[in-house]
Coordinates of N, CA and C and ligand atoms in Angstrom, one line a residue:
M281 N -18.1 -3.6 18.8 CA -17.6 -4.5 17.7 C -16.1 -4.5 17.8
P282 N -15.4 -5.7 17.9 CA -13.9 -5.6 17.9 C -13.4 -5.3 16.5
D283 N -12.0 -5.1 16.5 CA -11.4 -4.9 15.2 C -11.8 -5.9 14.2
S284 N -12.1 -5.5 13.0 CA -12.5 -6.5 12.0 C -11.3 -7.4 11.6
F285 N -11.5 -8.6 11.3 CA -10.4 -9.5 11.0 C -9.7 -9.1 9.8
I286 N -8.4 -9.1 9.9 CA -7.5 -8.8 8.8 C -6.9 -10.1 8.3
S287 N -7.3 -10.6 7.2 CA -6.8 -11.9 6.7 C -5.4 -11.8 6.3
K288 N -4.7 -12.9 6.4 CA -3.3 -12.9 5.8 C -3.5 -13.2 4.3
G289 N -2.6 -12.8 3.5 CA -2.6 -12.9 2.1 C -2.2 -11.7 1.4
V290 N -2.4 -11.6 0.2 CA -2.0 -10.4 -0.6 C -3.2 -9.8 -1.4
L291 N -3.3 -8.5 -1.4 CA -4.3 -7.8 -2.2 C -3.6 -6.9 -3.2
D292 N -4.3 -6.4 -4.1 CA -3.6 -5.4 -5.1 C -3.4 -4.1 -4.3
C293 N -4.3 -3.7 -3.5 CA -4.2 -2.4 -3.0 C -4.8 -2.3 -1.6
S294 N -4.2 -1.5 -0.7 CA -4.8 -1.2 0.6 C -4.9 0.3 0.7
I295 N -6.0 0.8 1.3 CA -6.2 2.2 1.5 C -6.3 2.4 3.0
V296 N -5.4 3.2 3.6 CA -5.4 3.4 5.0 C -5.9 4.8 5.4
V297 N -6.9 4.9 6.3 CA -7.5 6.2 6.6 C -7.5 6.4 8.1
P298 N -6.6 7.2 8.7 CA -6.7 7.6 10.1 C -7.9 8.4 10.4
V299 N -8.6 8.1 11.5 CA -9.8 8.8 11.7 C -9.9 9.3 13.2
Y300 N -10.1 10.6 13.4 CA -10.4 11.1 14.7 C -11.6 12.1 14.6
N301 N -12.7 11.7 15.1 CA -13.9 12.5 15.1 C -14.2 13.1 13.7
E302 N -14.5 12.2 12.7 CA -14.9 12.6 11.4 C -16.2 12.0 11.0
E303 N -17.2 12.0 11.9 CA -18.4 11.3 11.7 C -19.2 11.8 10.4
E304 N -19.1 13.1 10.2 CA -19.9 13.7 9.1 C -19.3 13.4 7.7
S305 N -18.0 13.2 7.7 CA -17.3 13.0 6.4 C -17.3 11.5 6.0
L306 N -17.3 10.6 6.9 CA -17.0 9.2 6.6 C -17.9 8.5 5.5
R307 N -19.2 8.7 5.6 CA -20.0 8.0 4.7 C -19.7 8.5 3.2
E308 N -19.6 9.8 3.1 CA -19.3 10.4 1.8 C -17.9 9.9 1.3
L309 N -17.0 9.9 2.2 CA -15.6 9.5 1.8 C -15.6 8.0 1.3
F310 N -16.3 7.2 2.1 CA -16.3 5.7 1.7 C -17.0 5.6 0.4
G311 N -18.1 6.3 0.2 CA -18.8 6.3 -1.1 C -17.9 6.6 -2.3
E312 N -17.1 7.7 -2.1 CA -16.2 8.1 -3.1 C -15.2 7.1 -3.4
I313 N -14.7 6.5 -2.4 CA -13.6 5.4 -2.5 C -14.2 4.2 -3.3
L314 N -15.4 3.8 -2.9 CA -16.1 2.7 -3.6 C -16.3 3.0 -5.1
K315 N -16.7 4.2 -5.4 CA -17.0 4.6 -6.7 C -15.7 4.6 -7.6
I316 N -14.6 5.0 -7.0 CA -13.3 5.0 -7.8 C -12.8 3.6 -7.9
M317 N -12.9 2.8 -6.8 CA -12.1 1.5 -6.8 C -12.9 0.4 -7.5
T318 N -14.3 0.4 -7.4 CA -15.0 -0.7 -7.9 C -14.8 -1.0 -9.4
P319 N -14.8 0.0 -10.3 CA -14.6 -0.3 -11.7 C -13.2 -0.8 -12.0
L320 N -12.2 -0.6 -11.1 CA -10.8 -1.0 -11.4 C -10.7 -2.6 -11.4
K321 N -11.7 -3.2 -10.8 CA -11.6 -4.7 -10.7 C -10.3 -5.2 -10.0
K322 N -9.9 -4.4 -9.0 CA -8.8 -4.9 -8.2 C -9.3 -5.4 -6.8
D323 N -8.4 -6.3 -6.2 CA -8.7 -6.7 -4.9 C -8.2 -5.7 -3.9
Y324 N -9.0 -5.1 -3.1 CA -8.5 -4.0 -2.2 C -9.2 -4.0 -0.9
E325 N -8.6 -3.3 0.1 CA -9.2 -3.1 1.4 C -9.2 -1.7 1.8
V326 N -10.1 -1.2 2.6 CA -10.1 0.1 3.1 C -10.0 0.0 4.6
I327 N -8.8 0.4 5.2 CA -8.6 0.2 6.6 C -8.8 1.5 7.3
F328 N -9.9 1.6 8.1 CA -10.1 2.8 8.9 C -9.5 2.6 10.2
V329 N -8.6 3.5 10.6 CA -7.9 3.4 11.9 C -8.6 4.4 12.8
D330 N -9.3 4.0 13.8 CA -10.0 4.9 14.7 C -9.1 5.3 15.9
D331 N -8.8 6.5 15.9 CA -7.9 7.1 16.9 C -8.7 7.4 18.2
C332 N -9.5 6.5 18.6 CA -10.4 6.7 19.8 C -11.3 7.9 19.7
S333 N -12.0 7.9 18.6 CA -13.0 9.0 18.3 C -14.0 9.1 19.4
S334 N -14.5 10.3 19.8 CA -15.5 10.4 20.8 C -16.9 10.7 20.2
D335 N -16.9 10.8 18.9 CA -18.2 11.0 18.2 C -18.7 9.7 17.6
A336 N -19.5 9.7 16.6 CA -20.1 8.5 16.0 C -19.2 7.8 14.9
S337 N -17.9 8.2 14.8 CA -17.1 7.7 13.7 C -17.0 6.1 13.8
E338 N -16.9 5.6 15.0 CA -16.7 4.2 15.2 C -18.0 3.4 14.7
V339 N -19.1 4.0 15.1 CA -20.4 3.4 14.7 C -20.5 3.4 13.2
M340 N -20.1 4.4 12.5 CA -20.1 4.5 11.0 C -19.2 3.4 10.5
I341 N -18.0 3.3 11.0 CA -17.0 2.3 10.5 C -17.6 0.9 10.7
N342 N -18.2 0.7 11.8 CA -18.8 -0.6 12.0 C -19.9 -0.9 11.0
D343 N -20.7 0.1 10.6 CA -21.7 -0.1 9.6 C -21.0 -0.5 8.3
F344 N -19.9 0.2 7.9 CA -19.2 -0.1 6.6 C -18.8 -1.6 6.7
C345 N -18.2 -2.0 7.8 CA -17.7 -3.3 7.9 C -18.8 -4.4 7.8
R346 N -20.0 -4.0 8.2 CA -21.2 -4.9 8.1 C -21.7 -4.9 6.6
E347 N -21.7 -3.7 6.0 CA -22.3 -3.6 4.7 C -21.3 -4.1 3.6
F348 N -20.0 -3.9 3.8 CA -19.0 -4.3 2.8 C -17.9 -5.0 3.5
P349 N -18.2 -6.2 4.0 CA -17.2 -7.0 4.8 C -15.9 -7.3 4.0
E350 N -16.1 -7.4 2.7 CA -14.9 -7.8 1.9 C -13.9 -6.6 1.8
V351 N -14.4 -5.4 2.0 CA -13.6 -4.2 1.7 C -13.2 -3.5 3.0
A352 N -14.2 -3.2 3.8 CA -14.0 -2.3 4.9 C -13.4 -3.0 6.1
K353 N -12.4 -2.4 6.7 CA -11.8 -3.0 7.9 C -11.6 -1.9 9.0
K354 N -11.8 -2.3 10.2 CA -11.6 -1.4 11.3 C -10.5 -1.7 12.2
L355 N -9.7 -0.8 12.6 CA -8.7 -1.0 13.6 C -9.0 0.1 14.6
T356 N -8.9 -0.2 15.9 CA -9.1 0.8 17.0 C -7.8 0.9 17.8
L357 N -7.3 2.1 18.0 CA -6.2 2.3 18.9 C -6.7 2.2 20.3
S358 N -5.8 1.7 21.2 CA -6.3 1.4 22.6 C -6.5 2.7 23.3
E359 N -5.7 3.8 22.9 CA -5.9 5.1 23.5 C -5.7 6.2 22.4
R360 N -6.1 7.4 22.6 CA -5.9 8.4 21.7 C -4.4 8.6 21.4
S361 N -3.9 8.4 20.2 CA -2.5 8.3 20.0 C -2.0 9.3 18.9
G362 N -2.9 9.9 18.2 CA -2.5 10.9 17.2 C -2.4 10.2 15.8
Q363 N -2.3 11.1 14.8 CA -2.3 10.7 13.4 C -1.1 9.8 13.0
T364 N 0.0 10.1 13.6 CA 1.2 9.3 13.2 C 1.1 7.8 13.6
Q365 N 0.6 7.6 14.8 CA 0.5 6.2 15.3 C -0.7 5.6 14.6
A366 N -1.8 6.3 14.3 CA -2.9 5.8 13.6 C -2.4 5.3 12.2
L367 N -1.6 6.1 11.6 CA -1.1 5.7 10.3 C -0.2 4.5 10.4
R368 N 0.7 4.5 11.4 CA 1.6 3.3 11.6 C 0.8 2.0 11.7
R369 N -0.3 2.1 12.6 CA -1.1 0.9 12.8 C -1.7 0.4 11.5
G370 N -2.2 1.3 10.7 CA -2.9 1.0 9.4 C -1.8 0.4 8.4
L371 N -0.7 1.1 8.3 CA 0.3 0.6 7.4 C 0.8 -0.8 7.7
D372 N 1.0 -1.0 9.1 CA 1.5 -2.3 9.5 C 0.5 -3.4 9.2
S373 N -0.8 -3.1 9.1 CA -1.8 -4.1 8.9 C -2.1 -4.3 7.4
A374 N -1.7 -3.4 6.6 CA -2.1 -3.4 5.2 C -1.5 -4.6 4.5
I375 N -2.2 -5.3 3.6 CA -1.7 -6.4 2.9 C -1.7 -6.2 1.4
G376 N -1.9 -4.9 1.0 CA -1.9 -4.6 -0.4 C -0.5 -4.5 -1.0
K377 N -0.3 -4.8 -2.3 CA 1.0 -4.6 -2.9 C 1.3 -3.1 -3.0
I378 N 0.3 -2.3 -3.2 CA 0.4 -0.9 -3.1 C -0.5 -0.4 -1.9
V379 N 0.1 0.4 -1.1 CA -0.6 1.0 0.0 C -0.8 2.5 -0.1
I380 N -2.0 2.9 0.0 CA -2.4 4.3 -0.2 C -2.8 4.9 1.2
S381 N -2.3 6.1 1.5 CA -2.9 6.8 2.7 C -3.7 8.0 2.3
L382 N -4.7 8.2 3.1 CA -5.7 9.3 2.7 C -6.3 9.8 4.0
D383 N -6.5 11.1 4.1 CA -7.2 11.6 5.3 C -8.7 11.3 5.2
A384 N -9.3 11.4 6.4 CA -10.7 11.0 6.5 C -11.7 12.2 6.3
D385 N -11.1 13.4 6.2 CA -12.0 14.6 6.2 C -12.4 15.1 4.9
L386 N -12.2 14.3 3.8 CA -12.6 14.7 2.4 C -11.7 15.8 1.8
Q387 N -10.7 16.2 2.5 CA -9.8 17.2 1.9 C -9.0 16.6 0.7
N388 N -8.6 15.4 0.9 CA -7.9 14.6 -0.2 C -9.1 14.0 -1.0
D389 N -8.9 14.0 -2.3 CA -9.9 13.5 -3.3 C -9.6 12.1 -3.7
P390 N -10.4 11.1 -3.3 CA -10.2 9.7 -3.7 C -10.0 9.6 -5.2
G391 N -10.6 10.5 -6.0 CA -10.4 10.5 -7.4 C -8.9 10.5 -7.8
D392 N -8.0 11.0 -7.0 CA -6.6 11.0 -7.3 C -5.9 9.7 -7.1
I393 N -6.6 8.7 -6.6 CA -6.0 7.4 -6.4 C -5.6 6.8 -7.7
L394 N -6.4 7.0 -8.8 CA -6.1 6.5 -10.1 C -4.8 7.0 -10.6
R395 N -4.6 8.3 -10.4 CA -3.3 8.9 -10.9 C -2.1 8.4 -10.0
L396 N -2.4 8.3 -8.8 CA -1.3 7.7 -7.9 C -0.9 6.3 -8.4
L397 N -1.9 5.5 -8.7 CA -1.6 4.1 -9.1 C -0.9 4.2 -10.5
D398 N -1.3 5.0 -11.4 CA -0.7 5.2 -12.7 C 0.8 5.6 -12.5
K399 N 1.0 6.5 -11.7 CA 2.4 7.0 -11.5 C 3.3 5.9 -10.8
M400 N 2.7 5.1 -10.0 CA 3.5 4.1 -9.3 C 4.0 3.1 -10.4
E401 N 3.2 2.9 -11.5 CA 3.6 2.0 -12.6 C 4.9 2.5 -13.2
E402 N 5.3 3.7 -13.0 CA 6.6 4.2 -13.6 C 7.7 3.7 -12.8
G403 N 7.5 3.0 -11.7 CA 8.6 2.4 -11.0 C 9.0 3.2 -9.7
Y404 N 8.1 4.1 -9.2 CA 8.4 4.8 -8.0 C 8.2 3.9 -6.8
D405 N 8.9 4.2 -5.7 CA 8.6 3.5 -4.4 C 7.5 4.2 -3.6
C406 N 7.4 5.5 -3.9 CA 6.4 6.3 -3.2 C 6.0 7.4 -4.1
V407 N 4.7 7.7 -4.2 CA 4.2 8.8 -5.0 C 3.4 9.7 -4.0
C408 N 3.7 11.0 -4.0 CA 3.0 11.9 -3.1 C 2.0 12.8 -3.8
G409 N 1.0 13.2 -3.2 CA 0.1 14.3 -3.8 C 0.8 15.6 -3.6
W410 N 0.5 16.5 -4.6 CA 1.0 17.9 -4.5 C -0.3 18.8 -4.5
R411 N -0.6 19.4 -3.4 CA -1.8 20.2 -3.3 C -1.4 21.6 -3.8
K412 N -1.4 21.6 -5.2 CA -0.9 22.8 -5.8 C -1.9 24.0 -5.6
A413 N -3.2 23.7 -5.6 CA -4.1 24.8 -5.2 C -4.7 24.4 -3.8
R414 N -3.9 24.8 -2.8 CA -4.3 24.3 -1.5 C -5.5 25.0 -0.9
Q415 N -6.4 24.3 -0.3 CA -7.6 24.9 0.2 C -7.6 24.9 1.8
D416 N -6.6 25.6 2.3 CA -6.5 25.8 3.8 C -6.4 27.3 4.0
T417 N -6.3 27.7 5.3 CA -6.2 29.1 5.6 C -4.9 29.6 5.0
I418 N -4.8 30.9 4.7 CA -3.6 31.5 4.1 C -2.4 31.2 5.0
L419 N -2.6 31.3 6.3 CA -1.5 31.1 7.2 C -0.9 29.7 7.1
K420 N -1.9 28.7 7.1 CA -1.5 27.3 7.1 C -0.8 27.0 5.7
A421 N -1.3 27.5 4.6 CA -0.7 27.3 3.3 C 0.7 27.9 3.2
A422 N 0.8 29.1 3.8 CA 2.1 29.8 3.8 C 3.2 29.0 4.6
M423 N 2.7 28.6 5.8 CA 3.7 27.8 6.6 C 4.1 26.6 5.9
S424 N 3.2 25.9 5.3 CA 3.5 24.7 4.6 C 4.5 25.0 3.4
K425 N 4.2 26.0 2.7 CA 5.1 26.4 1.6 C 6.5 26.6 2.1
F426 N 6.6 27.3 3.3 CA 8.0 27.6 3.9 C 8.6 26.2 4.2
G427 N 7.9 25.3 4.8 CA 8.5 24.0 5.1 C 8.9 23.3 3.9
N428 N 8.2 23.3 2.8 CA 8.6 22.7 1.6 C 9.8 23.3 1.0
V429 N 9.9 24.6 1.0 CA 11.1 25.3 0.4 C 12.3 24.8 1.2
M430 N 12.2 24.8 2.6 CA 13.3 24.4 3.4 C 13.8 23.0 3.1
Q431 N 12.8 22.1 3.0 CA 13.2 20.7 2.7 C 13.9 20.6 1.3
R432 N 13.4 21.3 0.3 CA 14.0 21.3 -1.0 C 15.5 21.8 -0.9
L433 N 15.6 22.9 -0.2 CA 16.9 23.6 -0.1 C 17.9 22.8 0.7
F434 N 17.5 22.2 1.8 CA 18.5 21.5 2.6 C 18.7 20.0 2.2
T435 N 17.8 19.5 1.4 CA 17.9 18.0 1.1 C 18.0 17.7 -0.4
G436 N 17.7 18.7 -1.2 CA 17.8 18.4 -2.6 C 16.6 17.6 -3.1
M437 N 15.6 17.4 -2.2 CA 14.4 16.7 -2.7 C 13.7 17.5 -3.7
K438 N 13.1 16.8 -4.7 CA 12.5 17.6 -5.8 C 11.0 17.8 -5.6
I439 N 10.3 17.0 -4.8 CA 8.9 17.1 -4.7 C 8.4 18.4 -4.0
H440 N 7.2 18.8 -4.3 CA 6.8 20.2 -3.9 C 6.0 20.2 -2.6
D441 N 5.4 19.0 -2.2 CA 4.5 19.0 -1.1 C 4.8 17.8 -0.2
V442 N 5.8 18.0 0.7 CA 6.3 16.9 1.4 C 5.3 16.4 2.5
S443 N 4.4 17.2 2.9 CA 3.5 16.8 4.0 C 2.1 16.4 3.6
C444 N 1.8 16.4 2.3 CA 0.5 15.9 1.9 C 0.4 14.5 2.3
T445 N -0.7 14.1 2.9 CA -0.8 12.7 3.4 C -1.5 11.8 2.4
L446 N -1.9 12.4 1.3 CA -2.3 11.5 0.2 C -1.1 11.0 -0.5
R447 N -0.8 9.7 -0.3 CA 0.4 9.1 -0.9 C 0.1 7.6 -1.2
A448 N 1.0 7.1 -2.1 CA 1.0 5.7 -2.4 C 2.4 5.1 -2.1
Y449 N 2.5 3.9 -1.6 CA 3.8 3.3 -1.3 C 3.8 1.9 -1.8
K450 N 5.0 1.5 -2.2 CA 5.2 0.0 -2.5 C 5.2 -0.7 -1.2
K451 N 4.6 -1.8 -1.1 CA 4.5 -2.6 0.1 C 5.9 -2.8 0.7
E452 N 6.9 -3.1 -0.2 CA 8.3 -3.3 0.3 C 8.9 -2.2 1.1
C453 N 8.5 -1.0 0.9 CA 9.1 0.1 1.6 C 8.3 0.6 2.8
V454 N 7.1 0.0 3.0 CA 6.2 0.4 4.1 C 6.9 0.2 5.4
G455 N 7.6 -1.0 5.5 CA 8.3 -1.4 6.8 C 9.5 -0.5 7.1
K456 N 9.9 0.3 6.1 CA 11.1 1.1 6.3 C 10.7 2.5 6.7
I457 N 9.4 2.8 6.7 CA 9.0 4.1 7.1 C 9.0 4.3 8.6
A458 N 9.8 5.2 9.0 CA 10.0 5.5 10.5 C 8.8 6.3 10.9
L459 N 8.0 5.8 11.8 CA 6.8 6.5 12.4 C 6.8 6.2 13.9
N460 N 7.8 6.8 14.6 CA 8.0 6.5 16.0 C 7.5 7.6 17.0
W461 N 7.4 8.8 16.5 CA 7.0 9.9 17.3 C 6.0 10.8 16.6
E462 N 5.1 11.4 17.4 CA 4.0 12.2 16.8 C 4.5 13.3 15.9
G463 N 4.0 13.3 14.7 CA 4.4 14.3 13.7 C 5.3 13.8 12.7
Q464 N 5.8 12.6 12.9 CA 6.8 12.0 11.9 C 6.1 11.7 10.6
H465 N 4.8 11.6 10.5 CA 4.2 11.3 9.2 C 4.4 12.4 8.2
R466 N 4.8 13.6 8.7 CA 5.0 14.7 7.8 C 6.3 14.5 7.1
F467 N 7.2 13.6 7.5 CA 8.5 13.5 6.9 C 8.7 12.1 6.2
I468 N 7.6 11.5 5.9 CA 7.7 10.2 5.2 C 8.5 10.3 3.9
P469 N 8.2 11.2 3.0 CA 8.9 11.3 1.7 C 10.4 11.6 1.9
L470 N 10.7 12.4 2.9 CA 12.1 12.7 3.2 C 12.8 11.5 3.7
S471 N 12.1 10.8 4.7 CA 12.7 9.6 5.3 C 13.0 8.6 4.2
L472 N 12.1 8.4 3.3 CA 12.3 7.3 2.3 C 13.4 7.8 1.3
S473 N 13.3 9.1 0.9 CA 14.3 9.5 0.0 C 15.7 9.5 0.6
L474 N 15.9 9.8 1.9 CA 17.2 9.7 2.6 C 17.7 8.2 2.6
Q475 N 16.7 7.3 2.6 CA 17.1 5.9 2.6 C 17.3 5.3 1.2
G476 N 17.2 6.2 0.2 CA 17.5 5.8 -1.2 C 16.3 5.3 -2.0
Y477 N 15.1 5.5 -1.5 CA 13.9 5.1 -2.3 C 13.6 6.2 -3.3
R478 N 12.9 5.8 -4.3 CA 12.5 6.7 -5.4 C 11.1 7.3 -5.1
V479 N 11.1 8.7 -4.9 CA 9.9 9.3 -4.5 C 9.4 10.3 -5.6
G480 N 8.2 10.1 -6.1 CA 7.6 11.0 -7.1 C 6.4 11.7 -6.6
E481 N 5.7 12.5 -7.5 CA 4.5 13.2 -7.1 C 3.5 13.3 -8.3
I482 N 2.3 13.6 -7.9 CA 1.3 14.0 -8.9 C 0.6 15.2 -8.3
V483 N 0.1 16.1 -9.2 CA -0.7 17.2 -8.7 C -2.0 16.6 -8.3
S484 N -2.4 16.9 -7.0 CA -3.7 16.4 -6.5 C -4.7 17.5 -6.3
N485 N -5.9 17.0 -6.2 CA -7.0 18.0 -6.0 C -7.2 18.1 -4.4
H486 N -7.1 19.3 -4.0 CA -7.3 19.5 -2.5 C -8.6 20.3 -2.3
R487 N -9.3 19.9 -1.3 CA -10.7 20.5 -1.1 C -10.7 21.1 0.3
K488 N -11.6 22.1 0.4 CA -11.8 22.8 1.7 C -12.4 21.7 2.7
R489 N -12.1 21.8 4.0 CA -12.7 21.0 4.9 C -14.2 21.3 5.0
K490 N -15.0 20.3 4.7 CA -16.5 20.5 4.6 C -17.2 20.4 5.9
Y491 N -16.7 19.4 6.7 CA -17.3 19.1 8.0 C -16.2 19.1 9.1
G492 N -16.6 19.2 10.4 CA -15.7 19.1 11.5 C -14.7 20.2 11.5
Y493 N -13.5 19.9 12.1 CA -12.5 20.9 12.3 C -11.1 20.3 12.2
S494 N -10.1 21.1 11.9 CA -8.8 20.6 11.8 C -8.3 20.3 13.2
K495 N -7.5 19.2 13.3 CA -7.0 18.8 14.6 C -5.7 19.5 15.0
Y496 N -5.2 20.4 14.1 CA -3.9 21.1 14.3 C -4.1 22.6 14.3
N497 N -3.2 23.3 14.9 CA -3.2 24.7 14.7 C -1.8 25.2 14.3
H498 N -1.6 26.5 14.0 CA -0.3 27.0 13.4 C 0.8 26.9 14.4
R499 N 0.6 26.6 15.7 CA 1.7 26.6 16.7 C 2.6 25.4 16.4
R500 N 2.1 24.4 15.7 CA 3.0 23.3 15.4 C 4.2 23.6 14.6
V501 N 4.2 24.8 13.9 CA 5.2 25.1 13.0 C 6.6 25.0 13.6
F502 N 6.7 25.5 14.8 CA 8.1 25.5 15.5 C 8.5 24.1 15.8
R503 N 7.6 23.3 16.2 CA 7.9 21.9 16.4 C 8.3 21.2 15.1
V504 N 7.7 21.5 14.0 CA 8.0 20.9 12.7 C 9.4 21.2 12.3
V505 N 9.9 22.4 12.6 CA 11.2 22.8 12.2 C 12.2 21.9 13.0
V506 N 12.0 21.8 14.3 CA 12.9 21.0 15.1 C 12.8 19.5 14.6
D507 N 11.6 19.0 14.3 CA 11.5 17.6 13.9 C 12.2 17.4 12.6
F508 N 12.2 18.4 11.7 CA 12.9 18.3 10.4 C 14.4 18.0 10.6
F509 N 15.0 18.7 11.5 CA 16.4 18.5 11.7 C 16.7 17.1 12.4
R510 N 15.7 16.7 13.2 CA 15.8 15.4 13.8 C 15.8 14.3 12.8
V511 N 14.9 14.4 11.8 CA 14.9 13.4 10.7 C 16.2 13.4 9.9
L512 N 16.7 14.6 9.6 CA 17.9 14.7 8.8 C 19.1 14.1 9.6
S513 N 19.1 14.3 10.9 CA 20.3 13.8 11.7 C 20.3 12.3 11.7
V514 N 19.2 11.6 11.6 CA 19.2 10.2 11.7 C 19.0 9.6 10.3
R515 N 19.2 10.4 9.3 CA 19.1 10.0 7.9 C 17.7 9.3 7.6
G516 N 16.7 9.7 8.3 CA 15.3 9.3 8.1 C 15.0 7.9 8.6
T517 N 15.9 7.3 9.4 CA 15.7 5.9 9.8 C 15.0 5.7 11.1
K518 N 15.0 6.7 12.0 CA 14.4 6.5 13.3 C 13.3 7.4 13.7
Ligands
LIG184 N1 -6.3 12.5 12.8 C1 -6.1 11.4 13.7 N2 -5.7 11.7 15.0 C2 -5.4 12.9 15.4 C3 -5.5 14.0 14.5 C4 -5.9 13.7 13.2 O1 -6.4 10.3 13.3 O2 -5.0 13.1 16.6 C5 -6.8 12.2 11.5 C6 -7.9 13.1 11.1 O3 -9.2 12.5 11.4 C7 -7.8 13.2 9.6 C8 -6.2 13.3 9.4 O4 -5.7 12.6 10.6 O5 -8.2 12.0 8.9 C9 -5.7 14.7 9.2 O6 -6.2 15.5 10.3 P1 -6.7 17.0 10.0 O7 -7.6 17.0 8.8 O8 -7.2 17.6 11.3 O9 -5.3 17.7 9.6 P2 -5.1 19.0 8.6 O10 -5.6 18.6 7.3 O11 -5.8 20.1 9.2 O12 -3.6 19.1 8.6
LIG185 MG1 -7.6 17.9 6.9

């Protein structure tokens, strides 16, 4: 099945979900999103960006597109490209006035979408989740804390969890988000804030990974430190 047709026009909300081998989580995730979004009576789309999964993720997404053609959309990357490029592709295709990003593995709680939307009403350009009670390994949580402290120290940013991928963005600033190299998605709040956009946060519910496995390991920490200074040096624009 080819990419589902993305119509031109405007919706209230787009939800972008990068997917790499998340077959066990997808049905549950989509169910949770529908449960949250349906009562809101908003026009919205859920864009699943398949990063060339080798499991049944694509089959599941095709099923959603058949069952809920008004809501579910599928994009497939031509080759395995990583989370940053999957997100880029989804953000570029989104036609919602507010665009929300969310992981596919159920670690982010779609229930938090309501609070993201409420917070956006206060006039923010981007609102990020803060995984205050983080449900990852101690090492991963500690490394993330270190990264957050560094960013606050060096940049004056106020938010606590710069790399949480549960976020909402105003459509106007989506095009300003630099996502050119793998890993850059971790610096979106910094990039936007360096460009003068207003970035806020909500405390979000973080859950243990229930199915599948994390696509990253702790070795990336050294790379993230280098990447951080790269983002600072170009003021978040490249
Ligand atoms: N992901 C992706 N391509 C990749 C790695 C990850 O699309 O090369 C997706 C993955 O399916 C998930 C999200 O990005 O929806 C975050 O990945 P993961 O949960 O492995 O990261 P972690 O939460 O461990 O940092
Ligand atoms: Mg995860």
